[in-house]
Amino acid sequence: MFKKITMAAAGLAMTFAASSAMADGHMLKIGVEGAYPPFSEKTADGTLVGFDVDIAMALCEKMGKKCELVEQDWDGIIPNLLNKKYDAIIASMSITEERKKKVDFSEKYYNTPSRFVAKEGVDWADTNEGLAGKTVGVQRGTIQHDYLLAVYPDADVKPYGTAEEAYLDIEAGRLDAILVDSLAVDGGFLKTDAGKGFAFFGGDHSDPKYFGDGAGVAVRKGEEELRDAFTKAIQEIRADGTYEKINMKYFDFDIYGG
Amino acid sequence: MEFIIEYFTLILGDGNWKFWLEGISLTLMFVSLSLLIGGVLSIPLAIARANRHPIFNPMVWSFTYFFRGTPLLVQTYLLYYGLPQFDFVKDSFMWPMLREATWCALIAFTLNTAAYTTEIFRGAIEAVPHGEIEAAKACGMSPFKRMRRIILPSALRISLPAYSNEVIFMLHGSVILGVLPIIDIFGAAKTINSRYYVSFEGFIPCAILYMILVFGITRIFRMLEKRYHAHLRPRTS
């Protein structure tokens, strides 16, 4: 009996040792979403690809660490970072005040505005009055969701678990409009077959009060060393052209933003 | 103390109480509407099953087998994602209705509960004591009158306990609303979790609300059973 308990305790101790080694040593686990093309998506054979994924790999290389990607639904992406399922999030996560209460961010690695998308040729204004009574889809728990709830109280806001589900429903005719990051919806929807007949309307939405200062790498609070290592690596890949190479693979202009 | 205040600010503050109110009313509306329509549908279906009607019985059996044989989530997804695949559906006069997630969910829930309730009622109709039917026959009641006056009232009484389970299952099944873009109680919990980047805080009030609703349901059925099973209780004096 006693032996069993000691063995169990030893096993536990080893697990703890292993998990803390993960954070300090050379093995780094990175949480990605995998349902946000072209930033992160899964190919038919299950490999994770996309801008976020390539950036993650480039950053790891610069930091001299081996990285493992962990796929995670958006809904649980911050809780599971705090639960130590992975050590950092590279998932197009915008740096906002609300999120800073929970996690620390590196410097941004890109910054693009959000825009509304609807059927081609609609003449709606992208204001609360213009969208009053319209059904607007958005990904739950995103900056766009908070922005719609705060600034568009008269629109009928439908929250979805992933951006892809919102694309399915606007294509099916269930939504009048969606609000998404302009690049994500451009590459992930408008330029695909499903997005034929849909287009942007209205202007850019990027009020820093809601949209923050661009997308950064999120780490647990108190891990300044890891955070600063990511910031340094971002500056390095900006400087040595790696960033530009990845950028041009997906987009035809520099998405780092001003 | 501070922790408790912080917790309540999280789940109720910042306009979050509105999500809960909306969630409770939507959950109650969906569950009661689908139970009501499904219940009404199931009575003729159950009679057809119990009477072994040569044409309708196999049809109703297939219907109940499909809806009891597949998960409610799958049925809802088949309707929700399946229908827009067909252009004739999108061009039909039904589309303004079917485009709404609410209608897809209501249709799936109604058919699902109709299938289960049909089988519950069928079993109850078959369990009506033979003596009661014999007596009705002896009084010269027509088959229709027998059904209306004797068999159905007796069967509905017999099915009360089994039906109360179906009502509770339907309430629990309604969390499927939360995976569609509908804010039911579960959806409210998920919305609040994702607004504040927490993993389970929102599920606590969610669980409590469902428990309170189930408490109400069991109370109502206890009252109904007390009233309609009065003749079955052993005499006390």
Coordinates of C-alpha atoms in Angstrom, one line a residue:
Chain A
M1 CA 0.0 0.0 0.0
F2 CA 2.7 2.5 1.1
K3 CA 4.8 1.5 -1.9
K4 CA 2.0 2.2 -4.2
I5 CA 1.5 5.7 -2.8
T6 CA 5.2 6.5 -3.1
M7 CA 5.3 5.3 -6.6
A8 CA 2.3 7.4 -7.5
A9 CA 3.9 10.4 -5.8
A10 CA 7.1 9.8 -7.7
G11 CA 5.1 9.6 -10.9
L12 CA 3.4 12.9 -10.1
A13 CA 6.7 14.5 -9.3
M14 CA 8.1 13.4 -12.6
T15 CA 5.1 14.8 -14.5
F16 CA 5.6 18.2 -12.7
A17 CA 9.3 18.1 -13.5
A18 CA 8.5 17.3 -17.1
S19 CA 6.0 20.1 -17.5
S20 CA 8.2 22.8 -16.0
A21 CA 11.1 21.6 -18.0
M22 CA 9.0 22.2 -21.1
A23 CA 8.7 25.9 -20.2
D24 CA 12.4 26.4 -19.3
G25 CA 14.1 24.0 -21.7
H26 CA 14.3 23.9 -25.4
M27 CA 10.9 22.4 -26.0
L28 CA 8.2 25.0 -26.4
K29 CA 4.5 24.4 -27.0
I30 CA 2.6 26.9 -29.1
G31 CA -1.2 27.1 -29.1
V32 CA -2.7 27.9 -32.5
E33 CA -6.3 28.0 -33.7
G34 CA -6.3 26.1 -37.0
A35 CA -9.7 27.5 -38.2
Y36 CA -8.8 31.0 -39.3
P37 CA -7.5 30.9 -42.8
P38 CA -5.2 32.2 -44.2
F39 CA -3.6 32.8 -40.8
S40 CA -4.0 29.2 -39.6
E41 CA -5.9 26.3 -41.1
K42 CA -5.7 22.6 -41.4
T43 CA -4.9 20.9 -44.7
A44 CA -6.8 17.8 -45.8
D45 CA -4.1 15.6 -44.2
G46 CA -4.4 17.4 -40.9
T47 CA -1.2 19.5 -41.1
L48 CA -1.5 23.0 -39.6
V49 CA -0.5 25.7 -42.1
G50 CA -0.9 29.5 -42.5
F51 CA 0.7 32.8 -41.7
D52 CA 0.5 32.3 -37.9
V53 CA 2.0 28.9 -38.2
D54 CA 4.9 30.0 -40.4
I55 CA 5.6 33.0 -38.0
A56 CA 5.6 30.6 -35.0
M57 CA 8.1 28.4 -36.7
A58 CA 10.3 31.3 -37.7
L59 CA 10.2 32.8 -34.2
C60 CA 11.1 29.4 -32.6
E61 CA 14.0 29.0 -35.0
K62 CA 15.3 32.5 -34.0
M63 CA 14.9 31.7 -30.3
G64 CA 16.8 28.4 -30.8
K65 CA 13.9 26.3 -29.5
K66 CA 12.1 23.3 -30.7
C67 CA 8.4 24.0 -31.0
E68 CA 5.4 21.8 -31.0
L69 CA 2.1 23.2 -32.3
V70 CA -1.0 22.5 -30.2
E71 CA -4.4 23.0 -31.9
Q72 CA -6.9 24.8 -29.7
D73 CA -10.5 26.1 -30.2
W74 CA -10.7 29.9 -29.8
D75 CA -13.1 29.7 -26.9
G76 CA -10.6 28.0 -24.7
I77 CA -7.4 29.4 -26.0
I78 CA -6.5 31.7 -23.1
P79 CA -7.8 29.4 -20.3
N80 CA -5.7 26.6 -21.7
L81 CA -2.6 28.8 -21.8
L82 CA -3.2 29.5 -18.1
N83 CA -3.7 25.8 -17.6
K84 CA -0.2 25.2 -19.1
K85 CA -1.5 23.1 -22.0
Y86 CA 1.0 25.2 -24.0
D87 CA 3.4 28.0 -23.3
A88 CA 2.5 30.7 -25.8
I89 CA -0.4 31.6 -28.2
I90 CA 0.4 32.6 -31.8
A91 CA -3.1 32.9 -33.1
S92 CA -3.7 36.4 -34.5
M93 CA -4.6 37.5 -31.0
S94 CA -5.1 41.2 -30.8
I95 CA -3.4 43.0 -27.9
T96 CA -6.3 44.5 -25.9
E97 CA -6.6 45.9 -22.4
E98 CA -9.1 43.3 -21.4
R99 CA -6.8 40.4 -22.4
K100 CA -3.8 42.1 -20.8
K101 CA -5.5 41.5 -17.5
K102 CA -5.1 37.8 -18.1
V103 CA -1.9 37.3 -20.2
D104 CA 1.2 39.2 -21.3
F105 CA 1.8 40.1 -24.9
S106 CA 4.9 40.4 -27.0
E107 CA 5.1 43.3 -29.4
K108 CA 2.7 43.0 -32.3
Y109 CA 3.7 40.9 -35.3
Y110 CA 1.0 42.3 -37.5
N111 CA -1.8 44.9 -37.5
T112 CA -4.7 45.0 -39.9
P113 CA -8.2 46.6 -39.7
S114 CA -11.5 44.8 -39.6
R115 CA -14.2 45.3 -42.2
F116 CA -17.8 44.3 -42.9
V117 CA -18.6 41.8 -45.6
A118 CA -22.0 41.4 -47.3
K119 CA -23.6 40.5 -50.7
E120 CA -22.0 42.5 -53.4
G121 CA -23.8 45.7 -54.1
V122 CA -25.5 46.4 -50.8
D123 CA -25.8 50.1 -50.0
W124 CA -25.8 49.9 -46.2
A125 CA -23.8 52.4 -44.2
D126 CA -21.4 50.6 -41.8
T127 CA -22.9 52.5 -38.8
N128 CA -25.3 51.4 -36.1
E129 CA -28.2 53.1 -38.0
G130 CA -27.2 51.5 -41.3
L131 CA -27.1 48.0 -39.8
A132 CA -30.1 48.3 -37.5
G133 CA -32.2 45.1 -37.6
K134 CA -29.6 43.4 -39.8
T135 CA -28.2 40.0 -38.9
V136 CA -24.5 40.3 -38.3
G137 CA -22.3 37.3 -37.7
V138 CA -19.1 37.4 -35.7
Q139 CA -16.7 35.1 -34.0
R140 CA -17.4 34.8 -30.3
G141 CA -15.0 36.3 -27.8
T142 CA -13.1 38.4 -30.5
I143 CA -12.4 42.1 -30.6
Q144 CA -15.0 42.3 -33.4
H145 CA -17.6 40.7 -31.1
D146 CA -16.9 43.3 -28.3
Y147 CA -17.0 46.1 -30.9
L148 CA -20.3 45.0 -32.3
L149 CA -21.9 44.6 -28.8
A150 CA -20.6 48.1 -27.8
V151 CA -21.0 50.1 -31.0
Y152 CA -23.9 48.4 -32.9
P153 CA -26.6 47.8 -30.2
D154 CA -29.3 47.8 -32.9
A155 CA -27.8 45.1 -35.0
D156 CA -28.8 41.5 -34.4
V157 CA -25.4 40.0 -33.5
K158 CA -25.0 36.2 -34.0
P159 CA -21.9 34.8 -32.2
Y160 CA -20.1 31.8 -33.8
G161 CA -17.4 29.5 -32.4
T162 CA -15.2 29.9 -35.4
A163 CA -14.9 32.4 -38.3
E164 CA -15.5 29.5 -40.7
E165 CA -18.9 28.8 -39.3
A166 CA -19.9 32.4 -39.9
Y167 CA -18.6 32.1 -43.5
L168 CA -20.8 29.0 -43.9
D169 CA -23.9 30.9 -42.7
I170 CA -23.4 34.1 -44.7
E171 CA -23.0 31.8 -47.8
A172 CA -26.1 29.9 -46.8
G173 CA -28.0 33.3 -46.7
R174 CA -28.5 33.2 -42.9
L175 CA -26.5 36.3 -42.2
D176 CA -26.8 39.8 -43.8
A177 CA -23.2 40.7 -42.9
I178 CA -20.1 39.6 -41.0
L179 CA -17.4 41.6 -39.3
V180 CA -14.0 40.0 -39.5
D181 CA -10.4 40.9 -39.8
S182 CA -10.1 42.2 -43.4
L183 CA -7.2 39.9 -44.4
A184 CA -8.6 36.9 -42.8
V185 CA -11.9 37.2 -44.5
D186 CA -10.2 38.2 -47.8
G187 CA -8.0 35.1 -47.9
G188 CA -10.3 32.8 -46.0
F189 CA -13.6 33.6 -47.7
L190 CA -13.8 36.3 -50.4
K191 CA -11.1 34.7 -52.6
T192 CA -12.5 31.2 -52.3
D193 CA -15.3 29.7 -54.3
A194 CA -17.7 30.1 -51.4
G195 CA -17.1 33.8 -51.3
K196 CA -18.2 34.6 -54.9
G197 CA -20.8 37.3 -54.9
F198 CA -19.7 38.8 -51.6
A199 CA -17.7 41.9 -51.0
F200 CA -16.5 44.4 -48.4
F201 CA -18.7 47.4 -47.6
G202 CA -18.0 50.5 -45.6
G203 CA -14.5 51.4 -44.4
D204 CA -11.8 50.1 -42.0
H205 CA -12.6 49.6 -38.4
S206 CA -9.6 49.8 -36.2
D207 CA -10.5 52.0 -33.1
P208 CA -7.7 51.1 -30.7
K209 CA -10.2 51.3 -27.9
Y210 CA -11.7 48.0 -29.1
F211 CA -9.2 46.7 -31.6
G212 CA -6.1 47.1 -29.6
D213 CA -2.6 47.5 -31.1
G214 CA -2.3 44.6 -33.5
A215 CA -1.8 40.9 -33.0
G216 CA 0.9 39.7 -30.6
V217 CA 2.2 36.5 -29.0
A218 CA 0.5 35.8 -25.7
V219 CA 2.3 34.2 -22.8
R220 CA 1.4 33.6 -19.1
K221 CA 1.8 36.6 -16.8
G222 CA 5.2 36.6 -15.1
E223 CA 7.1 35.0 -17.9
E224 CA 8.8 38.2 -19.0
E225 CA 11.8 36.3 -20.2
L226 CA 9.8 34.3 -22.7
R227 CA 7.7 37.4 -23.7
D228 CA 10.9 39.4 -24.4
A229 CA 12.4 36.6 -26.3
F230 CA 9.4 36.6 -28.6
T231 CA 9.6 40.4 -29.0
K232 CA 13.3 40.1 -29.8
A233 CA 12.7 37.3 -32.3
I234 CA 9.9 39.3 -34.0
Q235 CA 12.3 42.2 -34.4
E236 CA 14.9 39.8 -35.8
I237 CA 12.7 38.2 -38.4
R238 CA 11.5 41.7 -39.4
A239 CA 15.1 42.8 -39.9
D240 CA 16.5 39.8 -41.7
G241 CA 13.8 39.4 -44.3
T242 CA 12.3 36.2 -43.0
Y243 CA 9.1 38.1 -42.1
E244 CA 8.9 39.6 -45.6
K245 CA 9.2 36.1 -47.2
I246 CA 6.4 34.7 -45.1
N247 CA 4.3 37.8 -45.6
M248 CA 4.6 37.6 -49.4
K249 CA 3.6 34.0 -49.4
Y250 CA 0.1 34.9 -48.2
F251 CA -0.4 38.6 -48.9
D252 CA 0.7 41.1 -51.5
F253 CA 1.5 44.0 -49.2
D254 CA 3.2 44.3 -45.8
I255 CA 0.7 43.5 -43.1
Y256 CA 3.0 44.6 -40.2
G257 CA 1.2 48.0 -40.2
G258 CA 2.4 51.4 -39.0
Chain B
M1 CA -15.7 38.4 0.3
E2 CA -13.9 40.3 -2.3
F3 CA -13.7 37.2 -4.4
I4 CA -17.5 36.8 -4.3
I5 CA -18.1 40.4 -5.3
E6 CA -15.5 39.9 -8.1
Y7 CA -17.3 36.7 -9.3
F8 CA -20.7 38.3 -9.4
T9 CA -19.4 41.3 -11.3
L10 CA -17.9 38.9 -13.8
I11 CA -21.1 36.9 -14.4
L12 CA -23.7 39.7 -14.0
G13 CA -21.8 43.0 -14.6
D14 CA -21.1 44.8 -17.9
G15 CA -24.6 44.0 -19.2
N16 CA -24.0 40.3 -18.8
W17 CA -27.3 39.8 -16.8
K18 CA -29.0 40.4 -20.1
F19 CA -27.4 37.3 -21.6
W20 CA -28.7 35.2 -18.7
L21 CA -32.3 36.7 -19.0
E22 CA -32.2 36.1 -22.8
G23 CA -30.9 32.6 -22.2
I24 CA -33.5 31.6 -19.7
S25 CA -36.4 32.9 -21.8
L26 CA -35.0 31.3 -25.0
T27 CA -34.4 27.9 -23.4
L28 CA -37.9 27.9 -21.8
M29 CA -39.5 29.0 -25.1
F30 CA -37.7 26.3 -27.2
V31 CA -38.3 23.5 -24.7
S32 CA -42.0 24.3 -24.1
L33 CA -42.9 25.0 -27.7
S34 CA -41.2 21.8 -28.9
L35 CA -42.8 19.7 -26.1
L36 CA -46.2 21.2 -26.9
I37 CA -46.1 20.7 -30.7
G38 CA -44.3 17.4 -30.4
G39 CA -46.8 16.2 -27.8
V40 CA -49.8 17.0 -29.9
L41 CA -48.2 15.3 -32.9
S42 CA -47.3 12.2 -31.0
I43 CA -50.9 11.3 -29.9
P44 CA -52.2 10.3 -33.4
L45 CA -48.8 8.7 -34.2
A46 CA -48.9 6.6 -31.0
I47 CA -52.5 5.5 -31.8
A48 CA -51.4 4.4 -35.3
R49 CA -48.5 2.4 -33.7
A50 CA -50.5 0.8 -31.0
N51 CA -53.3 -0.2 -33.4
R52 CA -50.7 -1.8 -35.7
H53 CA -52.2 0.1 -38.6
P54 CA -51.0 -1.7 -41.7
I55 CA -49.8 1.5 -43.6
F56 CA -49.2 4.0 -40.9
N57 CA -47.5 1.8 -38.3
P58 CA -44.4 1.1 -40.5
M59 CA -44.2 4.7 -41.4
V60 CA -44.4 5.9 -37.9
W61 CA -42.0 3.2 -36.8
S62 CA -39.4 4.4 -39.3
F63 CA -39.9 8.0 -38.1
T64 CA -39.4 7.1 -34.5
Y65 CA -36.5 4.8 -35.3
F66 CA -34.7 7.6 -37.1
F67 CA -35.2 10.2 -34.5
R68 CA -34.5 7.9 -31.6
G69 CA -31.6 6.3 -33.4
T70 CA -29.6 9.4 -34.1
P71 CA -28.3 12.1 -31.7
L72 CA -30.3 15.3 -31.5
L73 CA -27.1 17.2 -32.3
V74 CA -26.7 15.3 -35.6
Q75 CA -30.4 15.9 -36.5
T76 CA -30.0 19.6 -35.8
Y77 CA -26.8 19.8 -37.9
L78 CA -28.4 17.8 -40.8
L79 CA -31.2 20.4 -40.9
Y80 CA -29.1 23.4 -40.3
Y81 CA -26.2 22.8 -42.6
G82 CA -28.0 20.3 -44.9
L83 CA -31.0 22.4 -46.0
P84 CA -29.0 25.4 -47.5
Q85 CA -27.2 22.9 -49.8
F86 CA -30.3 22.6 -51.9
D87 CA -31.2 25.6 -54.1
F88 CA -34.8 24.6 -54.2
V89 CA -35.0 25.0 -50.5
K90 CA -33.3 28.4 -50.7
D91 CA -35.7 29.5 -53.4
S92 CA -38.8 28.2 -51.7
F93 CA -41.2 30.3 -49.7
M94 CA -40.1 28.4 -46.6
W95 CA -36.6 29.9 -46.7
P96 CA -37.2 33.1 -44.8
M97 CA -38.2 30.8 -42.0
L98 CA -35.6 28.0 -42.5
R99 CA -32.8 30.6 -42.8
E100 CA -33.2 31.3 -39.1
A101 CA -31.3 29.0 -36.8
T102 CA -34.2 29.2 -34.4
W103 CA -36.6 27.5 -36.8
C104 CA -34.2 24.8 -37.7
A105 CA -33.6 24.1 -34.0
L106 CA -37.3 24.2 -33.2
I107 CA -38.2 21.7 -36.1
A108 CA -35.4 19.3 -35.0
F109 CA -36.4 19.5 -31.3
T110 CA -40.1 19.0 -32.1
L111 CA -39.6 16.0 -34.3
N112 CA -37.2 14.5 -31.8
T113 CA -39.5 14.8 -28.8
A114 CA -42.4 13.7 -31.0
A115 CA -40.6 10.5 -31.7
Y116 CA -39.8 9.7 -28.1
T117 CA -43.2 10.7 -26.9
T118 CA -44.9 8.6 -29.6
E119 CA -43.1 5.5 -28.2
I120 CA -43.9 6.5 -24.6
F121 CA -47.6 6.9 -25.4
R122 CA -47.6 3.7 -27.5
G123 CA -46.3 1.7 -24.6
A124 CA -48.9 3.4 -22.3
I125 CA -51.8 2.7 -24.7
E126 CA -50.7 -1.0 -24.8
A127 CA -50.5 -1.0 -21.0
V128 CA -54.1 0.1 -20.5
P129 CA -55.7 -2.7 -18.5
H130 CA -57.7 -5.0 -20.7
G131 CA -60.6 -4.9 -18.3
E132 CA -61.1 -1.2 -18.9
I133 CA -61.4 -1.8 -22.6
E134 CA -63.7 -4.8 -22.2
A135 CA -65.9 -2.7 -19.9
A136 CA -66.1 0.1 -22.4
K137 CA -67.0 -2.5 -25.1
A138 CA -69.7 -3.9 -22.9
C139 CA -71.1 -0.5 -22.5
G140 CA -71.4 -0.3 -26.2
M141 CA -68.9 2.4 -26.9
S142 CA -67.7 2.8 -30.5
P143 CA -63.9 2.3 -31.0
F144 CA -63.5 6.1 -31.3
K145 CA -65.4 6.8 -28.2
R146 CA -63.4 4.1 -26.4
M147 CA -60.2 5.7 -27.4
R148 CA -61.3 9.2 -26.4
R149 CA -63.0 8.3 -23.2
I150 CA -61.2 5.3 -21.8
I151 CA -57.9 4.4 -23.5
L152 CA -56.3 7.8 -24.0
P153 CA -57.0 9.2 -20.5
S154 CA -55.8 6.0 -19.0
A155 CA -52.7 5.9 -21.2
L156 CA -51.7 9.5 -20.5
R157 CA -51.9 8.9 -16.8
I158 CA -49.8 5.8 -17.1
S159 CA -47.2 7.6 -19.2
L160 CA -46.7 10.5 -16.7
P161 CA -43.6 9.3 -15.0
A162 CA -41.9 8.3 -18.2
Y163 CA -42.9 11.5 -19.8
S164 CA -41.4 13.6 -17.0
N165 CA -38.1 12.1 -18.0
E166 CA -38.6 13.1 -21.6
V167 CA -39.2 16.6 -20.5
I168 CA -36.0 16.7 -18.5
F169 CA -34.1 15.1 -21.4
M170 CA -35.5 17.7 -23.7
L171 CA -34.4 20.5 -21.4
H172 CA -30.9 19.1 -21.3
G173 CA -30.9 18.5 -25.0
S174 CA -31.7 22.1 -25.6
V175 CA -28.0 23.0 -24.9
I176 CA -27.6 22.3 -28.6
L177 CA -29.0 25.8 -29.1
G178 CA -25.7 27.0 -27.7
V179 CA -23.7 25.5 -30.5
L180 CA -25.8 27.3 -33.0
P181 CA -25.7 31.1 -33.0
I182 CA -28.5 31.2 -30.4
I183 CA -28.0 32.4 -26.9
D184 CA -29.7 30.0 -24.6
I185 CA -28.6 29.4 -21.0
F186 CA -25.6 27.4 -22.2
G187 CA -24.9 30.0 -24.9
A188 CA -24.9 32.7 -22.3
A189 CA -22.4 30.8 -20.3
K190 CA -20.1 30.4 -23.3
T191 CA -20.5 34.0 -24.3
I192 CA -19.5 35.2 -20.8
N193 CA -16.6 32.7 -20.7
S194 CA -15.2 33.9 -23.9
R195 CA -15.7 37.6 -23.1
Y196 CA -13.4 37.3 -20.1
Y197 CA -11.2 34.5 -21.3
V198 CA -12.1 32.2 -18.5
S199 CA -12.8 28.5 -18.8
F200 CA -15.6 27.5 -16.4
E201 CA -16.8 30.5 -14.4
G202 CA -19.9 30.9 -16.7
F203 CA -20.8 27.3 -16.4
I204 CA -21.5 27.5 -12.6
P205 CA -24.7 29.7 -12.9
C206 CA -25.5 27.7 -16.1
A207 CA -25.6 24.4 -14.1
I208 CA -27.5 26.0 -11.3
L209 CA -30.1 27.4 -13.6
Y210 CA -30.7 24.0 -15.3
M211 CA -31.0 22.5 -11.8
I212 CA -33.6 25.0 -10.8
L213 CA -35.6 24.4 -14.0
V214 CA -35.4 20.6 -13.4
F215 CA -36.6 21.1 -9.8
G216 CA -39.6 23.0 -11.2
I217 CA -40.3 20.3 -13.7
T218 CA -40.2 17.5 -11.2
R219 CA -42.4 19.5 -8.9
I220 CA -45.0 20.0 -11.6
F221 CA -45.0 16.3 -12.4
R222 CA -45.2 15.4 -8.8
M223 CA -48.4 17.5 -8.6
L224 CA -49.8 16.0 -11.7
E225 CA -49.1 12.5 -10.5
K226 CA -50.6 13.2 -7.2
R227 CA -53.7 14.3 -8.9
Y228 CA -54.0 11.8 -11.7
H229 CA -52.7 8.8 -9.9
A230 CA -54.9 9.4 -6.9
H231 CA -56.9 6.3 -7.7
L232 CA -53.8 4.1 -7.7
R233 CA -52.5 5.1 -4.3
P234 CA -53.1 2.7 -1.4
R235 CA -55.8 3.9 0.9
T236 CA -54.4 5.4 4.1
S237 CA -57.4 5.1 6.4

